[in-house]
PDB file of C-alpha atoms in Angstrom:
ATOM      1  CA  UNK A   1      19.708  47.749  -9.778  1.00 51.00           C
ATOM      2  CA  UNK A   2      18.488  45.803  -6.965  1.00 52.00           C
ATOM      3  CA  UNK A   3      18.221  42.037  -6.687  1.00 51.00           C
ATOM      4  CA  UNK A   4      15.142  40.930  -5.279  1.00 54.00           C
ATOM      5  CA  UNK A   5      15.438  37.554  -3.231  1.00 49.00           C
ATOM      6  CA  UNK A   6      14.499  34.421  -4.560  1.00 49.00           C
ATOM      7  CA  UNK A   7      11.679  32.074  -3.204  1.00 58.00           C
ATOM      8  CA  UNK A   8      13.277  29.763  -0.937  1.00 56.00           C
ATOM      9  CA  UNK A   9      11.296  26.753  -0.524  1.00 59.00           C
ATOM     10  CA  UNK A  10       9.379  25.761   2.813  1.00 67.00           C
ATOM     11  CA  UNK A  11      11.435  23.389   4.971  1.00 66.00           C
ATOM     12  CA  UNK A  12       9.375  20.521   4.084  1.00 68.00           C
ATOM     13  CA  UNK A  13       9.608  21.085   0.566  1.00 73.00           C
ATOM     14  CA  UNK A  14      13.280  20.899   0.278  1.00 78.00           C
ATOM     15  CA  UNK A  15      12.968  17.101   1.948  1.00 80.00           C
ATOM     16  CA  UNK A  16      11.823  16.475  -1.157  1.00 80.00           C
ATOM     17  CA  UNK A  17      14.820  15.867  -3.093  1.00 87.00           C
ATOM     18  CA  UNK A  18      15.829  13.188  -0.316  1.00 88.00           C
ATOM     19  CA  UNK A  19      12.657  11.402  -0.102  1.00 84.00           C
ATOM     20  CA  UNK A  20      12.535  10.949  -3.430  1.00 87.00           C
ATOM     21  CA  UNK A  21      16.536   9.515  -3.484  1.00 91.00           C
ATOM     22  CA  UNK A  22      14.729   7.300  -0.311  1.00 90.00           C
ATOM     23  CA  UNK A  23      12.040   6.079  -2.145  1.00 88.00           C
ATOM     24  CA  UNK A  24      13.272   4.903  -5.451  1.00 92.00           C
ATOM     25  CA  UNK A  25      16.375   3.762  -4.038  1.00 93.00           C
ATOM     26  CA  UNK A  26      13.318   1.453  -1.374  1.00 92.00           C
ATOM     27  CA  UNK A  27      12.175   0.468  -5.280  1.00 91.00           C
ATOM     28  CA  UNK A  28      15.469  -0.373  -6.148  1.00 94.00           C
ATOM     29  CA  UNK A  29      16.104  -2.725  -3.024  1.00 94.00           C
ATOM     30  CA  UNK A  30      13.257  -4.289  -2.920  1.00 92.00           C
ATOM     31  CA  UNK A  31      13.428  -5.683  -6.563  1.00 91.00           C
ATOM     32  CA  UNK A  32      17.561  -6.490  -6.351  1.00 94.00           C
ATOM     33  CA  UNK A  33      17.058  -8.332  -2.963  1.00 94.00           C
ATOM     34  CA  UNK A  34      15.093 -11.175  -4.485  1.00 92.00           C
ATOM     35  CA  UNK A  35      17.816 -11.692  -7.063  1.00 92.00           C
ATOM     36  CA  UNK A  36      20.655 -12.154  -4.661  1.00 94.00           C
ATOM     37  CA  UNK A  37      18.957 -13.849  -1.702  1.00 93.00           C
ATOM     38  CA  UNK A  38      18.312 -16.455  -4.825  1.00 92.00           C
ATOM     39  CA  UNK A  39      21.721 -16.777  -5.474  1.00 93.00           C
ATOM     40  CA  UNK A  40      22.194 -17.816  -1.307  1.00 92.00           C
ATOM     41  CA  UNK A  41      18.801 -19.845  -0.383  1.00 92.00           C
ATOM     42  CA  UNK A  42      17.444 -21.989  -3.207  1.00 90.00           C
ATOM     43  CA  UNK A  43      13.999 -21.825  -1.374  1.00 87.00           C
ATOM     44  CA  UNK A  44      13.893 -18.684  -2.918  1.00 86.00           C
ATOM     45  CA  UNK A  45      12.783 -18.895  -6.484  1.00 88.00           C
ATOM     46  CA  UNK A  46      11.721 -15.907  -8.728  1.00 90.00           C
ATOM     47  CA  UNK A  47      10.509 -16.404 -12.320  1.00 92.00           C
ATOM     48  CA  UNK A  48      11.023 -13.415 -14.858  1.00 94.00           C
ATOM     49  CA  UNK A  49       7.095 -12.800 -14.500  1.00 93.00           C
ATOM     50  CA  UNK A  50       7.513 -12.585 -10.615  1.00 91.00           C
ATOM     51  CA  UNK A  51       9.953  -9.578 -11.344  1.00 93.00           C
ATOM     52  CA  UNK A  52       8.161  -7.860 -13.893  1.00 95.00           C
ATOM     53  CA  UNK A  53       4.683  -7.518 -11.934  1.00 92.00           C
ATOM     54  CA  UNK A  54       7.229  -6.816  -8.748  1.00 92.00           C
ATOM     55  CA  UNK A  55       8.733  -4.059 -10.581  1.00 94.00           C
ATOM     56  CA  UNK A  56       5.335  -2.766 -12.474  1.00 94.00           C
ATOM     57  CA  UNK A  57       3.657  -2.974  -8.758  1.00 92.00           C
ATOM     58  CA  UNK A  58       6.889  -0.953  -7.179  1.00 93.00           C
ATOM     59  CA  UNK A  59       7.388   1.490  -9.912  1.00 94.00           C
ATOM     60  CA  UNK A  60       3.849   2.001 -10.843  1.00 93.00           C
ATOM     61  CA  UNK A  61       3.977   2.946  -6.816  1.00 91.00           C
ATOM     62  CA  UNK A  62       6.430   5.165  -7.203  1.00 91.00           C
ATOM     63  CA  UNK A  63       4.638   6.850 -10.276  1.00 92.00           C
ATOM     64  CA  UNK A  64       1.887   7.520  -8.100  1.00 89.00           C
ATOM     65  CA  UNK A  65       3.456   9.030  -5.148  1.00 87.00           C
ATOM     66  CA  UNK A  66       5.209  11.448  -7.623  1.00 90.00           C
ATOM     67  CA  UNK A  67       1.822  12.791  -9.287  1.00 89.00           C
ATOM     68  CA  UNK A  68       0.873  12.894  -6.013  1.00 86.00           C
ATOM     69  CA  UNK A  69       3.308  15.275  -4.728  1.00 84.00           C
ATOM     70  CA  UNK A  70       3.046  17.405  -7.780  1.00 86.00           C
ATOM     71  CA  UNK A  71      -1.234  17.327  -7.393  1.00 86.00           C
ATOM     72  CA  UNK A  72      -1.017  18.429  -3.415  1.00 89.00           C
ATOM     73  CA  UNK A  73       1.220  20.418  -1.385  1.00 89.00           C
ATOM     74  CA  UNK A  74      -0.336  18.956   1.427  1.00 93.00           C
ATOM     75  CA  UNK A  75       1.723  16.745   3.595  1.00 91.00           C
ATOM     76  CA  UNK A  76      -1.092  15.230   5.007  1.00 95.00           C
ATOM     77  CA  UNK A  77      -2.433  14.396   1.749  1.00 95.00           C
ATOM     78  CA  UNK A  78       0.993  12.862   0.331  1.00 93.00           C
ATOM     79  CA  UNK A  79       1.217  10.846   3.633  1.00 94.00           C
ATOM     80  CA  UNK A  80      -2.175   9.713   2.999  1.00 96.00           C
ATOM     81  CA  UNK A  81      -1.321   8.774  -0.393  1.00 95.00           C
ATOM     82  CA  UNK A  82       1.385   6.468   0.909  1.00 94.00           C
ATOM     83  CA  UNK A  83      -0.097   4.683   3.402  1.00 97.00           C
ATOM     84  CA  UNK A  84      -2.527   3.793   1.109  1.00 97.00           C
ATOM     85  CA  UNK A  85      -0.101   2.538  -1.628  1.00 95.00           C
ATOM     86  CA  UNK A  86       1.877   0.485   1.234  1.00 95.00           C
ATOM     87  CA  UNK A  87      -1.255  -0.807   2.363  1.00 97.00           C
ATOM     88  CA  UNK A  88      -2.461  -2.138  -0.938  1.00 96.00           C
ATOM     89  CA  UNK A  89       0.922  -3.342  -1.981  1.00 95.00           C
ATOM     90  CA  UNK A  90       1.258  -5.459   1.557  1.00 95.00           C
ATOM     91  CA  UNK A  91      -1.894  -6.630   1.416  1.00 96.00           C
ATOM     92  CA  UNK A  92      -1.693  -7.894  -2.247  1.00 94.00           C
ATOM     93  CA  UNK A  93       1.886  -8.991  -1.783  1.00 91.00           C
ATOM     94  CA  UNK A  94       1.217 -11.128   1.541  1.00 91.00           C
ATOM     95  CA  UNK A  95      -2.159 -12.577   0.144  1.00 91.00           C
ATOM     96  CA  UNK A  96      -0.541 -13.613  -3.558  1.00 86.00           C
ATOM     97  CA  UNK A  97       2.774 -14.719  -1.490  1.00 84.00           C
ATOM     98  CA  UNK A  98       1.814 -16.946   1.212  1.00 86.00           C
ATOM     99  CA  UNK A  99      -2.261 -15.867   1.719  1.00 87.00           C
ATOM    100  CA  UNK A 100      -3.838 -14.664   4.876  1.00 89.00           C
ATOM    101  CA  UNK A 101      -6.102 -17.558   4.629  1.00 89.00           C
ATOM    102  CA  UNK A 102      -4.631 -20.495   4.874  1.00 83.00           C
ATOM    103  CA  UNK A 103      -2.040 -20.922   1.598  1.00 83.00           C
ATOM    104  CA  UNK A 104      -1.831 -18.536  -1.094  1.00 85.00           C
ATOM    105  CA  UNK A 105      -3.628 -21.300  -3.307  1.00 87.00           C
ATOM    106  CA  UNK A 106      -6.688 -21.137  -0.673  1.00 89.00           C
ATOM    107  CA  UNK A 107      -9.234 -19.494  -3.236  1.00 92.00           C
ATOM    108  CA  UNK A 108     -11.126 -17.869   0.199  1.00 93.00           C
ATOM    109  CA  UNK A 109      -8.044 -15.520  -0.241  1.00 93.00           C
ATOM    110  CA  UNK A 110      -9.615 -13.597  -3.300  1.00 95.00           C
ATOM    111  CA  UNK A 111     -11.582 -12.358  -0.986  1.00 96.00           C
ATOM    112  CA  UNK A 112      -9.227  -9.577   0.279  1.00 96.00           C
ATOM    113  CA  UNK A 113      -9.603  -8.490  -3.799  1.00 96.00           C
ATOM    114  CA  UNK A 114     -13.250  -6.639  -2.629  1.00 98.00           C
ATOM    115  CA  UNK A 115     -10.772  -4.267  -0.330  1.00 98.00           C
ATOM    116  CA  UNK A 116      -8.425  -3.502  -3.100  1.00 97.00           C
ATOM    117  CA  UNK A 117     -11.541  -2.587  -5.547  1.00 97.00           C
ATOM    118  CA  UNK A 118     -13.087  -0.410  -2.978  1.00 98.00           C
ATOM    119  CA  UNK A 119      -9.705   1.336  -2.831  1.00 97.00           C
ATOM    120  CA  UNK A 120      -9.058   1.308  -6.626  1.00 96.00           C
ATOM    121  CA  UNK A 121     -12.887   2.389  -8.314  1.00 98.00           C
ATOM    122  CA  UNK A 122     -13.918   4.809  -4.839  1.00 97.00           C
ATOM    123  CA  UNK A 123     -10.552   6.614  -5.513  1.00 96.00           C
ATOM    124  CA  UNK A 124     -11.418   7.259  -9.101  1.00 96.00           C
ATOM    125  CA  UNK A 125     -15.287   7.975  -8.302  1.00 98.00           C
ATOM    126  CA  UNK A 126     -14.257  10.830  -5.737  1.00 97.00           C
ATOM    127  CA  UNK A 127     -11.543  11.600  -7.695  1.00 95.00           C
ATOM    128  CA  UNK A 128      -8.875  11.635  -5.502  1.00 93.00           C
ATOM    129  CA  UNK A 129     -10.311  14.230  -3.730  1.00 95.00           C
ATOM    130  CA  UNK A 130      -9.066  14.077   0.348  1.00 95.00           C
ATOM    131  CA  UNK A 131     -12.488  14.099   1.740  1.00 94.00           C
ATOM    132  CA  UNK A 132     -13.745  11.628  -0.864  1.00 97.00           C
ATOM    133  CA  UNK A 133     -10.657   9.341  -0.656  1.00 97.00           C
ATOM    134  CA  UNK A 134     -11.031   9.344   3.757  1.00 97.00           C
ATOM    135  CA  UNK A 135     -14.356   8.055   2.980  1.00 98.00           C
ATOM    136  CA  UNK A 136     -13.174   5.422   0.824  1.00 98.00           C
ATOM    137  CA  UNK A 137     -10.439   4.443   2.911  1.00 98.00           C
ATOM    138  CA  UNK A 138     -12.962   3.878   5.726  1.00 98.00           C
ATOM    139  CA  UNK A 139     -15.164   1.484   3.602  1.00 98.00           C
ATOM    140  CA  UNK A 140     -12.313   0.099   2.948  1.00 98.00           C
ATOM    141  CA  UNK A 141     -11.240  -0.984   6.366  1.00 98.00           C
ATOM    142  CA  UNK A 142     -14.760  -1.848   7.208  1.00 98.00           C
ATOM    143  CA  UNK A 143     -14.527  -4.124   3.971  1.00 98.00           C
ATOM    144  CA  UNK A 144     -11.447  -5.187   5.713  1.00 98.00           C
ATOM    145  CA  UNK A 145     -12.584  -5.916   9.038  1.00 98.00           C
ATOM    146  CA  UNK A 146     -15.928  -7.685   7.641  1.00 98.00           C
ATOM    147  CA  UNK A 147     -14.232 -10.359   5.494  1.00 97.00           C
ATOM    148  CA  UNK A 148     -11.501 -10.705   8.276  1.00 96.00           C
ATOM    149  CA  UNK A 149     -14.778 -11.448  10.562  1.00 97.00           C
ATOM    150  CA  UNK A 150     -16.141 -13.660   8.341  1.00 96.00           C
ATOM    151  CA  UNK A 151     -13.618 -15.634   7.788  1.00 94.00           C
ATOM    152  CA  UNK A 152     -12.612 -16.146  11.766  1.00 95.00           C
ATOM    153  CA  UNK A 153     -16.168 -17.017  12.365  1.00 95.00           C
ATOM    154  CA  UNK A 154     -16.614 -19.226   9.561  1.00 93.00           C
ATOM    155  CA  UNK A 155     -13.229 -21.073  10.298  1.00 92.00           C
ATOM    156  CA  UNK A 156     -11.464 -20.839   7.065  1.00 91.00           C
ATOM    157  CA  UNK A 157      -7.833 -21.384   7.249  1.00 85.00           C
ATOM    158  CA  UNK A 158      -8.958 -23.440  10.513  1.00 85.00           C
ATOM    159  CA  UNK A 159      -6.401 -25.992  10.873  1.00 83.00           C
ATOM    160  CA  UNK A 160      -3.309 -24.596   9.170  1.00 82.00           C
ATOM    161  CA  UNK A 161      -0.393 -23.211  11.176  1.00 81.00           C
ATOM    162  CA  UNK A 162      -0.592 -20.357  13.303  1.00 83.00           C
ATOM    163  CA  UNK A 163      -4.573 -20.390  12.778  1.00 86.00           C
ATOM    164  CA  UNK A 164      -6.599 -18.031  14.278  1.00 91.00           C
ATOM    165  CA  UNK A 165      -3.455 -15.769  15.195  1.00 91.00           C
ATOM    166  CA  UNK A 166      -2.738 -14.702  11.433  1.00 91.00           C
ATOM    167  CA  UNK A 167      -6.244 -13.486  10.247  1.00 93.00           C
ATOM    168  CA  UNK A 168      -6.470 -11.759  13.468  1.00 95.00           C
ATOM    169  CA  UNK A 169      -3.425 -10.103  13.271  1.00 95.00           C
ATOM    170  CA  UNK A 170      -3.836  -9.319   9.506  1.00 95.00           C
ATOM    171  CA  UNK A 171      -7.021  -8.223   9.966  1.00 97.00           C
ATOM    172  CA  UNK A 172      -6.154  -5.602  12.590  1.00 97.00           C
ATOM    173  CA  UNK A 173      -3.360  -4.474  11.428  1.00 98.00           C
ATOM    174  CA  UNK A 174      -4.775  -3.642   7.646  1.00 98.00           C
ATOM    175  CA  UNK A 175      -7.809  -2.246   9.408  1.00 98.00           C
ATOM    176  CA  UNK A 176      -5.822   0.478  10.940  1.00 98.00           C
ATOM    177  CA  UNK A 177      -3.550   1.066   8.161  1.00 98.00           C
ATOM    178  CA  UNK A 178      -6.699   1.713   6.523  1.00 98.00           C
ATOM    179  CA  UNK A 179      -7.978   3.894   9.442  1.00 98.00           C
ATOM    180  CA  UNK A 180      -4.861   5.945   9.537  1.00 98.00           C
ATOM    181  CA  UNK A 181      -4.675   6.982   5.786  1.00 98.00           C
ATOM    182  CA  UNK A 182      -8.453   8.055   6.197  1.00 98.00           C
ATOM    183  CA  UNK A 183      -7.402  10.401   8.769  1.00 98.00           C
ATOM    184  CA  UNK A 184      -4.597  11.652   6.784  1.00 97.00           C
ATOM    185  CA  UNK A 185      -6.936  12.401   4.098  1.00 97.00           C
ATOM    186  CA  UNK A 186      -9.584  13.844   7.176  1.00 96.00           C
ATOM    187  CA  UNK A 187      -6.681  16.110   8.263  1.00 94.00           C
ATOM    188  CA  UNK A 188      -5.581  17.493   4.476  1.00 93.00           C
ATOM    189  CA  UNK A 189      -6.507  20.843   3.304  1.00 82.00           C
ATOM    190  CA  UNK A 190      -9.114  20.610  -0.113  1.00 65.00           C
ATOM    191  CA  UNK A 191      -7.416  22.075  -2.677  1.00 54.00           C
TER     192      UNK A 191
END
């Protein structure tokens, strides 16, 4: 009787086990440190709605990035996936937290809600597909860029701290987060 070796997994493959450990234990940080810096700044004040869409925004997150590893084997594509998650959460965490334009109570800000939709419906109309999904992730950094444009040009936010410096920065630094997952998804293998 002979024993015929087992399949040992690829290198990459047997990160897994840590990266997941990394990531839900990220989850798990990010939704405890609210509750204790409360306890130590009273400038900090969540509500019990602020931690549920916190935790349905981080888990749902994490939910993704799992089907995700079970759909591809491509690192590229996984990668791809992520950047794109952490792009949309940042984006919709900064603008609902403190806005890019202006306050977060400056209604201009809802603007930033066009890139998130062009993220959202073009993933489900290529179907998550890597070629599809670089495409989308370009229109959305043009969508990006444009309303960032727009609103430098048109002034909003003019005359609130830090103006021009923080839709310039925001908008260049979401424009090549978007950039980068596109070429993520450019560089994955089509399953």
């Amino acid at each position: 009787m002979t024993d015929t070796p087992s399949p040992v997994a690829p290198p990459r493959e047997r990160l897994l086990p840590l990266l997941r450990l990394i990531g839900w234990g990220a989850v798990a940080a990010l939704l405890i440190t609210p509750a204790i810096a409360m306890r130590f700044n009273p400038e900090v004040q969540w509500t019990a709605f602020d931690f549920l869409l916190a935790g349905a925004i981080l888990i749902g997150a994490g939910a993704l990035c799992e089907v995700a590893v079970r759909a591809s084997r491509d690192w590229s594509y996984r990668l791809g996936v992520l950047v794109t998650l952490a792009t949309a959460i940042l984006l919709f965490w900064i603008n609902g937290a403190v806005g890019v334009i202006g306050s977060e109570d400056n209604p201009q800000n809802l603007w930033f809600g066009l890139v998130l939709a062009t993220v959202l419906f073009g993933s489900i109309l290529v179907r998550f597909r890597a070629g599809g999904l670089s495409a989308v992730l370009t229109a959305a950094a043009a969508v990006q860029f444009g309303i960032g444009t727009w609103a430098y040009l048109a002034d909003w936010g003019a005359g609130t701290e830090q103006w021009p410096v923080v839709i310039v920065l925001t908008t260049g630094v979401f424009t090549a987060a978007w950039l980068v997952a596109a070429a993520l998804f450019r560089g994955a293998r089509q399953p």
